[in-house]
PDB file of C-alpha atoms in Angstrom:
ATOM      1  CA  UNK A  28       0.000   0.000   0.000  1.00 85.00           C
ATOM      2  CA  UNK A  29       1.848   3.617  -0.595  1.00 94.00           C
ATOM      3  CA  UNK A  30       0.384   7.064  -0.461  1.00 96.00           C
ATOM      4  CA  UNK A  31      -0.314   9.010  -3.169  1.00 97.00           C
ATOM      5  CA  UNK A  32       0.363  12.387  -4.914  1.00 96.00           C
ATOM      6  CA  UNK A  33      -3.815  12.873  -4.845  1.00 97.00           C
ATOM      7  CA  UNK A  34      -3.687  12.191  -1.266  1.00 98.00           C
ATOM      8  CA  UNK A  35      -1.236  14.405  -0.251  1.00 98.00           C
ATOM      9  CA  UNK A  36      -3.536  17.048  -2.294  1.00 98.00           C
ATOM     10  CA  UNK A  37      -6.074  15.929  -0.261  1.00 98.00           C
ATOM     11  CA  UNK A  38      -4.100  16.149   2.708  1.00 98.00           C
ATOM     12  CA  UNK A  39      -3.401  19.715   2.244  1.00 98.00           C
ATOM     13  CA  UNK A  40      -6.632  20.778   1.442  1.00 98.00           C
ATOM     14  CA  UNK A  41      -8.173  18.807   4.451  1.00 98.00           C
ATOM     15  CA  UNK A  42      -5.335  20.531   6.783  1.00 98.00           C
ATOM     16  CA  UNK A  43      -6.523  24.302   4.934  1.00 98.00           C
ATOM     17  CA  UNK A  44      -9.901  22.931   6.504  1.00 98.00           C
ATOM     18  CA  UNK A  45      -9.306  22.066   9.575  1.00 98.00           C
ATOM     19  CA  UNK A  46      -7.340  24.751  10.729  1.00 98.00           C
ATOM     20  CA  UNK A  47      -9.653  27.059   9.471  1.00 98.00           C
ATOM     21  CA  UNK A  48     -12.206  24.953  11.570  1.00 98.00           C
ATOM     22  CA  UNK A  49      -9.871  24.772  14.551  1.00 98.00           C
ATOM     23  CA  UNK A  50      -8.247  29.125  14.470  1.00 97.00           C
ATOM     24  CA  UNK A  51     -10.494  29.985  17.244  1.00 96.00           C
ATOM     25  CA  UNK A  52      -8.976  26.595  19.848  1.00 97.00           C
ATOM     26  CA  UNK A  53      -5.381  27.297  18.394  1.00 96.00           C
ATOM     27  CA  UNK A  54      -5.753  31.147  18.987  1.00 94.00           C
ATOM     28  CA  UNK A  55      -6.931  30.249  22.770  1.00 94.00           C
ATOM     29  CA  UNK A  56      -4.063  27.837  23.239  1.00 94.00           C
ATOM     30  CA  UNK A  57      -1.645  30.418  22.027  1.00 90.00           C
ATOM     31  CA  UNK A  58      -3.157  33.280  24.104  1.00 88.00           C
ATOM     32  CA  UNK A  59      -2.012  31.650  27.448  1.00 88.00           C
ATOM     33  CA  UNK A  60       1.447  31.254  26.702  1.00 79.00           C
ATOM     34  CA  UNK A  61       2.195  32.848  23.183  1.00 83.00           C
ATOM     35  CA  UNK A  62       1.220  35.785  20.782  1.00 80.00           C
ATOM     36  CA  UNK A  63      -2.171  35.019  20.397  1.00 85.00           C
ATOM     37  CA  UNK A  64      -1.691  34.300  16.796  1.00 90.00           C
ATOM     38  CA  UNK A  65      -0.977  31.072  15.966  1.00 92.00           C
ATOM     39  CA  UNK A  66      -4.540  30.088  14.869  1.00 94.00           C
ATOM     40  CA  UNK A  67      -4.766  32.705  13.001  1.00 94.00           C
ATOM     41  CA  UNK A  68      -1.135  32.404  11.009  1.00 94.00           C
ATOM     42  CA  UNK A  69      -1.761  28.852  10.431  1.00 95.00           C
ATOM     43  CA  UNK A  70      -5.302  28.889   8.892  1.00 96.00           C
ATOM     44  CA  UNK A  71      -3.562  32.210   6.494  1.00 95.00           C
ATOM     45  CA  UNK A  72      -0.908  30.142   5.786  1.00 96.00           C
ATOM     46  CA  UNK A  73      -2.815  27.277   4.532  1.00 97.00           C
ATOM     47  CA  UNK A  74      -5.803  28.970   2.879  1.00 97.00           C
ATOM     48  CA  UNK A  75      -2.674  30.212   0.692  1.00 97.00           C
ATOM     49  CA  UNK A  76      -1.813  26.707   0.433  1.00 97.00           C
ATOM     50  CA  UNK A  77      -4.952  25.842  -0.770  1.00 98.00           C
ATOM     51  CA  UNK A  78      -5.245  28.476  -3.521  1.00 97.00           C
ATOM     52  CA  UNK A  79      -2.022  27.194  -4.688  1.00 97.00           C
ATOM     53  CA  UNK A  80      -2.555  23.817  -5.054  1.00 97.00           C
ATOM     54  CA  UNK A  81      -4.577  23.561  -8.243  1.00 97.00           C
ATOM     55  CA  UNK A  82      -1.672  24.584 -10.213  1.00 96.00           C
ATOM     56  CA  UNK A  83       0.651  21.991  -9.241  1.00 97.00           C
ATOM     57  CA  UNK A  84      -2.021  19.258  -8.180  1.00 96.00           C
ATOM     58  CA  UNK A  85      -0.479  17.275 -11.324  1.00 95.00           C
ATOM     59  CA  UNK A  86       3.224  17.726 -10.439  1.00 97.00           C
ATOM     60  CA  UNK A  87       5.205  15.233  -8.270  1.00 98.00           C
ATOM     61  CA  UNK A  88       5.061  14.820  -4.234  1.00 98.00           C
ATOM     62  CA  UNK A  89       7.980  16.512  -4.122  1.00 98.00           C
ATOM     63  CA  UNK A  90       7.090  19.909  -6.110  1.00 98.00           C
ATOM     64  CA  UNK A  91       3.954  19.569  -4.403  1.00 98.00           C
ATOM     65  CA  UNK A  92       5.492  19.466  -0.706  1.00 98.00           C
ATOM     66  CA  UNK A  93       7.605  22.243  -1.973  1.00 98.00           C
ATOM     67  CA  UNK A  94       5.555  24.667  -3.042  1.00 98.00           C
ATOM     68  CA  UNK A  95       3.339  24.420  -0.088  1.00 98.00           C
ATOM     69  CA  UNK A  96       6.794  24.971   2.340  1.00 97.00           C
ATOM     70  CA  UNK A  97       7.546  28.146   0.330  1.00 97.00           C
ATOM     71  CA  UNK A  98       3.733  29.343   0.296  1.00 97.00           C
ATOM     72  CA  UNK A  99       3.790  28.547   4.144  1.00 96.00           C
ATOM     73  CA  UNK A 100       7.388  30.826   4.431  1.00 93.00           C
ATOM     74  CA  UNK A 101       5.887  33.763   2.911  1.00 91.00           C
ATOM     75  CA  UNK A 102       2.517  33.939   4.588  1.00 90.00           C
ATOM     76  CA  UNK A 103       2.311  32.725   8.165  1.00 84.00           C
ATOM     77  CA  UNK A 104       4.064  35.325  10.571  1.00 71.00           C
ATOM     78  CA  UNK A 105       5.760  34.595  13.867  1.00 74.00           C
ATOM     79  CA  UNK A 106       8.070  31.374  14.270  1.00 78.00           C
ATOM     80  CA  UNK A 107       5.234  29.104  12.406  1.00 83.00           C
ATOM     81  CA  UNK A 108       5.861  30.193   9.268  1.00 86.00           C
ATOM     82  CA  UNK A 109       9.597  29.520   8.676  1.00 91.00           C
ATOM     83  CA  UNK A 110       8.805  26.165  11.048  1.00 94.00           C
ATOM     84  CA  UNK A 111       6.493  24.723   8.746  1.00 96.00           C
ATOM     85  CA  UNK A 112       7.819  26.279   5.709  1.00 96.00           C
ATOM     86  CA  UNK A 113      11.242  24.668   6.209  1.00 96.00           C
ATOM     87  CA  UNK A 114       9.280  21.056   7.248  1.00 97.00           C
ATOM     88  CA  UNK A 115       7.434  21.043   3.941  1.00 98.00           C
ATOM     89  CA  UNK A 116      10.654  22.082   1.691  1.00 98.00           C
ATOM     90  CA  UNK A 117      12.609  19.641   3.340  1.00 98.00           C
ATOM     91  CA  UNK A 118      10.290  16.722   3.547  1.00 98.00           C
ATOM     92  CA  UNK A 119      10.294  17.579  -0.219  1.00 98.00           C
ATOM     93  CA  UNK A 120      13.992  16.323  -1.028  1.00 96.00           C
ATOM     94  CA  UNK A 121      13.277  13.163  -0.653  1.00 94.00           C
ATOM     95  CA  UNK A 122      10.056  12.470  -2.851  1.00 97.00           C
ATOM     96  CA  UNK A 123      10.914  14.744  -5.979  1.00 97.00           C
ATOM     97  CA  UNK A 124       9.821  13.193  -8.812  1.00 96.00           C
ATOM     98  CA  UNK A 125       7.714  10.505  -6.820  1.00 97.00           C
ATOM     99  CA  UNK A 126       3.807  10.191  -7.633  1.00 97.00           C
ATOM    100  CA  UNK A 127       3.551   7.587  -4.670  1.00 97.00           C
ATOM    101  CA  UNK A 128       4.961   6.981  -1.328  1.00 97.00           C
ATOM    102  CA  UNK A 129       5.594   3.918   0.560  1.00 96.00           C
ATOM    103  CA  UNK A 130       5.445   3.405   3.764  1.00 96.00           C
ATOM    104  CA  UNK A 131       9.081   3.403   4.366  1.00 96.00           C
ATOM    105  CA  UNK A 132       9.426   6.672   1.827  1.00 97.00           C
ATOM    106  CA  UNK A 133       6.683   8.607   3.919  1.00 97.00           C
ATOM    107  CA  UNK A 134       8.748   7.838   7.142  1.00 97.00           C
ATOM    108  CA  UNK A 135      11.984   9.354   5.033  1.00 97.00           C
ATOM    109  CA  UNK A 136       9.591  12.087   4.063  1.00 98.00           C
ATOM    110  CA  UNK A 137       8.439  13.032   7.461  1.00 98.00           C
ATOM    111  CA  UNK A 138      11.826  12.568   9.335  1.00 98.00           C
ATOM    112  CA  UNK A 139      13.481  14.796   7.082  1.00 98.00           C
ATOM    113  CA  UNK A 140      10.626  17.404   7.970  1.00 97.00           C
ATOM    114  CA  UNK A 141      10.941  16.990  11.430  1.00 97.00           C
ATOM    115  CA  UNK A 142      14.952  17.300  10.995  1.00 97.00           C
ATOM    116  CA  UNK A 143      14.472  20.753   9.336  1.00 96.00           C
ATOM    117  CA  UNK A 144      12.365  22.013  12.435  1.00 96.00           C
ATOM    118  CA  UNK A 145      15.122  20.917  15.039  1.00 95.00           C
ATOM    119  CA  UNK A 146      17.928  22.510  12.658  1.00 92.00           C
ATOM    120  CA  UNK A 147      15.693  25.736  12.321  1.00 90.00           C
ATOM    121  CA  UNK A 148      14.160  26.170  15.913  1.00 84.00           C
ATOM    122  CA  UNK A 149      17.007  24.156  18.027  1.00 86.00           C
ATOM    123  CA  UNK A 150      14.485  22.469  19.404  1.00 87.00           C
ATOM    124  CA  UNK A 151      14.200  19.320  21.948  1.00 89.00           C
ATOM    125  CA  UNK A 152      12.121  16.735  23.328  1.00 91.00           C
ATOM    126  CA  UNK A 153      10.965  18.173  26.576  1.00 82.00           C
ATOM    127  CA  UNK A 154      11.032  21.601  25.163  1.00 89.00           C
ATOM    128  CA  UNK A 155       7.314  21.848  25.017  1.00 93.00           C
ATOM    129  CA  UNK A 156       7.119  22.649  21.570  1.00 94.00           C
ATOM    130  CA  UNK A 157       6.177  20.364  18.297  1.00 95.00           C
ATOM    131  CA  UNK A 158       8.899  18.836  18.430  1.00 97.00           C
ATOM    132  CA  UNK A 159       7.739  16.686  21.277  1.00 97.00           C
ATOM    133  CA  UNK A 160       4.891  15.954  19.095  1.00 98.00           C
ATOM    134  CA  UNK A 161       6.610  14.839  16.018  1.00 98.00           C
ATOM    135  CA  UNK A 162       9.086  12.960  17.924  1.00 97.00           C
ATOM    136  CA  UNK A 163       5.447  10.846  19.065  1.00 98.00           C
ATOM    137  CA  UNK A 164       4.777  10.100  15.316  1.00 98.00           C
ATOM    138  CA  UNK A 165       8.040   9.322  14.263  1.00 97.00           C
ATOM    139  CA  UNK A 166       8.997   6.945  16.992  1.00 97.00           C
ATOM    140  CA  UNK A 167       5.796   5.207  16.292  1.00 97.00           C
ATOM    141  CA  UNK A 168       6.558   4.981  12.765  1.00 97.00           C
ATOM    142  CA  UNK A 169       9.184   3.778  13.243  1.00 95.00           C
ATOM    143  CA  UNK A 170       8.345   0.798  14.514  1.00 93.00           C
ATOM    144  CA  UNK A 171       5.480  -0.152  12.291  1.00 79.00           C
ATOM    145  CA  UNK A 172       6.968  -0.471   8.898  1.00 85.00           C
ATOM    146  CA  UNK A 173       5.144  -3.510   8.292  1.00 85.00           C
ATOM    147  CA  UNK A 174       1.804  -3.173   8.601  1.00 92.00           C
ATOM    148  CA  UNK A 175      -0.320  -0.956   6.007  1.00 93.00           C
ATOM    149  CA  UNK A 176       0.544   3.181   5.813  1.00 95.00           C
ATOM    150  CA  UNK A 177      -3.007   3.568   6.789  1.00 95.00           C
ATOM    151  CA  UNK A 178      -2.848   1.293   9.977  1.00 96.00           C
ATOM    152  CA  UNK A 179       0.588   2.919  10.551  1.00 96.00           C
ATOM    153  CA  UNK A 180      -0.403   6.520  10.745  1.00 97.00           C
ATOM    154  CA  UNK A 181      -3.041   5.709  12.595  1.00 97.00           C
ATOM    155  CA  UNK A 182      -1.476   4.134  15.270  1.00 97.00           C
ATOM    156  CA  UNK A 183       0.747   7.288  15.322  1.00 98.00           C
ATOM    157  CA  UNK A 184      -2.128   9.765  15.253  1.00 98.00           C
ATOM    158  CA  UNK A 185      -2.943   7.816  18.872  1.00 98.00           C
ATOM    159  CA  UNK A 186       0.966   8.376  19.496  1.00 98.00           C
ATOM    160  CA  UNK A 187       0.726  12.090  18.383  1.00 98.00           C
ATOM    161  CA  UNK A 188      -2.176  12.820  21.013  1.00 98.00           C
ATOM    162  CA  UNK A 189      -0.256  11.856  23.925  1.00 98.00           C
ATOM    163  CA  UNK A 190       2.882  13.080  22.800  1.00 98.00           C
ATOM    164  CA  UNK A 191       0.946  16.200  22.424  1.00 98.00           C
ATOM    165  CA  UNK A 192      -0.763  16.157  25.822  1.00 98.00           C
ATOM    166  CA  UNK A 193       2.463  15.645  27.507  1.00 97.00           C
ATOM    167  CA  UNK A 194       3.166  19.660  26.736  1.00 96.00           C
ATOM    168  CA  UNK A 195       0.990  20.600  29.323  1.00 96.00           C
ATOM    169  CA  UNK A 196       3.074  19.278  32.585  1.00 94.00           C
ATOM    170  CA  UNK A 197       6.191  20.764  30.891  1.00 92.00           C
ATOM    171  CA  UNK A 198       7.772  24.576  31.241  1.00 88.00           C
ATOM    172  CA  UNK A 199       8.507  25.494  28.053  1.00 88.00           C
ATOM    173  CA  UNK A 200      12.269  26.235  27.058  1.00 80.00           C
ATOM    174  CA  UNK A 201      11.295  27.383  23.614  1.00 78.00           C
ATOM    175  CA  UNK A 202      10.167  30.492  21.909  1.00 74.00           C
ATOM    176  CA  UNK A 203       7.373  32.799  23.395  1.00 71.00           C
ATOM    177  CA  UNK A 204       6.439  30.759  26.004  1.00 78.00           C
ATOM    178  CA  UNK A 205      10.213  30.079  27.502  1.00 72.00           C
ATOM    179  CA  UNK A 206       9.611  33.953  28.485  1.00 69.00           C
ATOM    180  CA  UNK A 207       6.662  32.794  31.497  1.00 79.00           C
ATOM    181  CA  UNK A 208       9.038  30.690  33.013  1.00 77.00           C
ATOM    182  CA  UNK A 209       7.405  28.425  35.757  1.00 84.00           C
ATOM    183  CA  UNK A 210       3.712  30.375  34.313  1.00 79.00           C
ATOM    184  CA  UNK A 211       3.887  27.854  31.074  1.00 78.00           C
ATOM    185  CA  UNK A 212       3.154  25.068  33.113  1.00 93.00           C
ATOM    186  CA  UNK A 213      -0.235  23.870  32.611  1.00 92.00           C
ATOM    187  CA  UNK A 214      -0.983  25.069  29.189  1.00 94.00           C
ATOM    188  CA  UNK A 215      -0.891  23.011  26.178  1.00 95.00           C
ATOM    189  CA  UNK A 216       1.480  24.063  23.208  1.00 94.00           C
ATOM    190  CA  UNK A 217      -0.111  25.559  20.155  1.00 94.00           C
ATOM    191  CA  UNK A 218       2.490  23.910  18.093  1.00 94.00           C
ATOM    192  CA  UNK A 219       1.884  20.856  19.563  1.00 97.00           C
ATOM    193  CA  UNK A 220      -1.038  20.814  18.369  1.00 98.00           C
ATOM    194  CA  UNK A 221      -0.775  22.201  15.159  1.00 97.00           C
ATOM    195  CA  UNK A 222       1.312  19.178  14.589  1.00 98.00           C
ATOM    196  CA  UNK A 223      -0.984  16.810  15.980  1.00 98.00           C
ATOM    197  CA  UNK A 224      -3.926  18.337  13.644  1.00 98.00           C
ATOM    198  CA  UNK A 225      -1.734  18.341  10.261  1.00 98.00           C
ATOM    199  CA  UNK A 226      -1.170  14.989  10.987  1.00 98.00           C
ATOM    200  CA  UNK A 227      -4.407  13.396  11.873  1.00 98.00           C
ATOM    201  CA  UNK A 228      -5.495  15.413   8.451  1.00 98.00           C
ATOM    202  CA  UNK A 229      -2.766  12.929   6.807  1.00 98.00           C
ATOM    203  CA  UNK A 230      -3.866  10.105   8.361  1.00 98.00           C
ATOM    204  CA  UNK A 231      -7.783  10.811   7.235  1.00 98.00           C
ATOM    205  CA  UNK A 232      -6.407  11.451   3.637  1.00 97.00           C
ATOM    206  CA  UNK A 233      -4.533   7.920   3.750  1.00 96.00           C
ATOM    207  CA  UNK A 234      -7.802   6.247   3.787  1.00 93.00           C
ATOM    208  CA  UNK A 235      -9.854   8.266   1.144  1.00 83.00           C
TER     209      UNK A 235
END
């Protein structure tokens, strides 16, 4: 079974949805310990995403992932933007010129991503950022590259939502929220779950 370059449209469009659906929850999240704008950035960034897809829907993964990283870089403002932006162009490398993934290539795919937000934000596990998040997904992952991409991602959606719930115990060492010190405690991490959403969205769009 292997993913393909419709459902990562699909993906994409269903993330433009959702965090248009979900601005107002992110926007909360991010008011406790952020700028108050991560809700907003994200569905911006990804209604720009959406606009842009028809004209590359029929390129490869790879162009596709790209062009969504560089729409994402010069439309979302704060630290989500370049984030995301670099995840997409880097999780790009790896599938140029693909028009399917398998499971083992979508790992690749995602790892790199993940790579480029620990080069770009210097992020760690324990952080409290998404990083701890896609550290959930990708140690799940890894560990179920035998089973269908479908069964896999969904067993790391489940992964994702603790890994994700696990922020809110931690004081954040990372961006905005580093600032409240012992105050960050207790919040959940807008990134986090960001993360968490884009990648449920993938997981949906695996079995359509």
């Amino acid at each position: 079974m292997t993913i393909t370059k419709q459902q990562i449209v699909q993906w994409l469009e269903d993330s433009a949805n959702v965090f248009q659906n979900e601005q107002d929850f992110l926007t909360e999240l991010d008011r406790e310990i952020g700028d108050s704008d991560h809700g907003l950035n994200m569905n911006r960034g990804f209604q720009k995403v959406k606009e842009k897809l028809p004209s590359v829907a029929d390129k490869d993964i790879g162009t596709i992932l790209k062009t969504t990283g560089m729409t994402l870089l010069s439309s979302i403002g704060g630290a989500s933007g370049p984030l995301y932006g670099t995840f997409f162009i880097r999780a790009a490398t790896s599938a140029m010129s693909k028009e399917e993934l398998n499971l083992i290539e979508l790992t690749k795919m995602l790892q790199d991503g993940m790579d480029g937000i620990v080069q770009r934000g210097r992020a760690e596990v324990g952080d409290k950022t998404m990083i701890d998040t896609w550290n959930g997904i990708m140690t799940s992952l890894k560990k179920d590259q035998n089973i269908s991409v479908y069964d896999a991602l969904n067993t790391a959606v489940a992964n994702a939502e603790v890994a994700m719930k696990s922020t809110i115990p931690m004081q954040a060492r990372k961006g905005r929220a580093s600032y409240l010190g012992e105050r960050s405690i207790g919040h959940q991490d807008p990134g986090a779950t960001s993360t968490y959403l884009l990648f449920t969205a993938l997981r949906n769009a695996s079995a359509q």
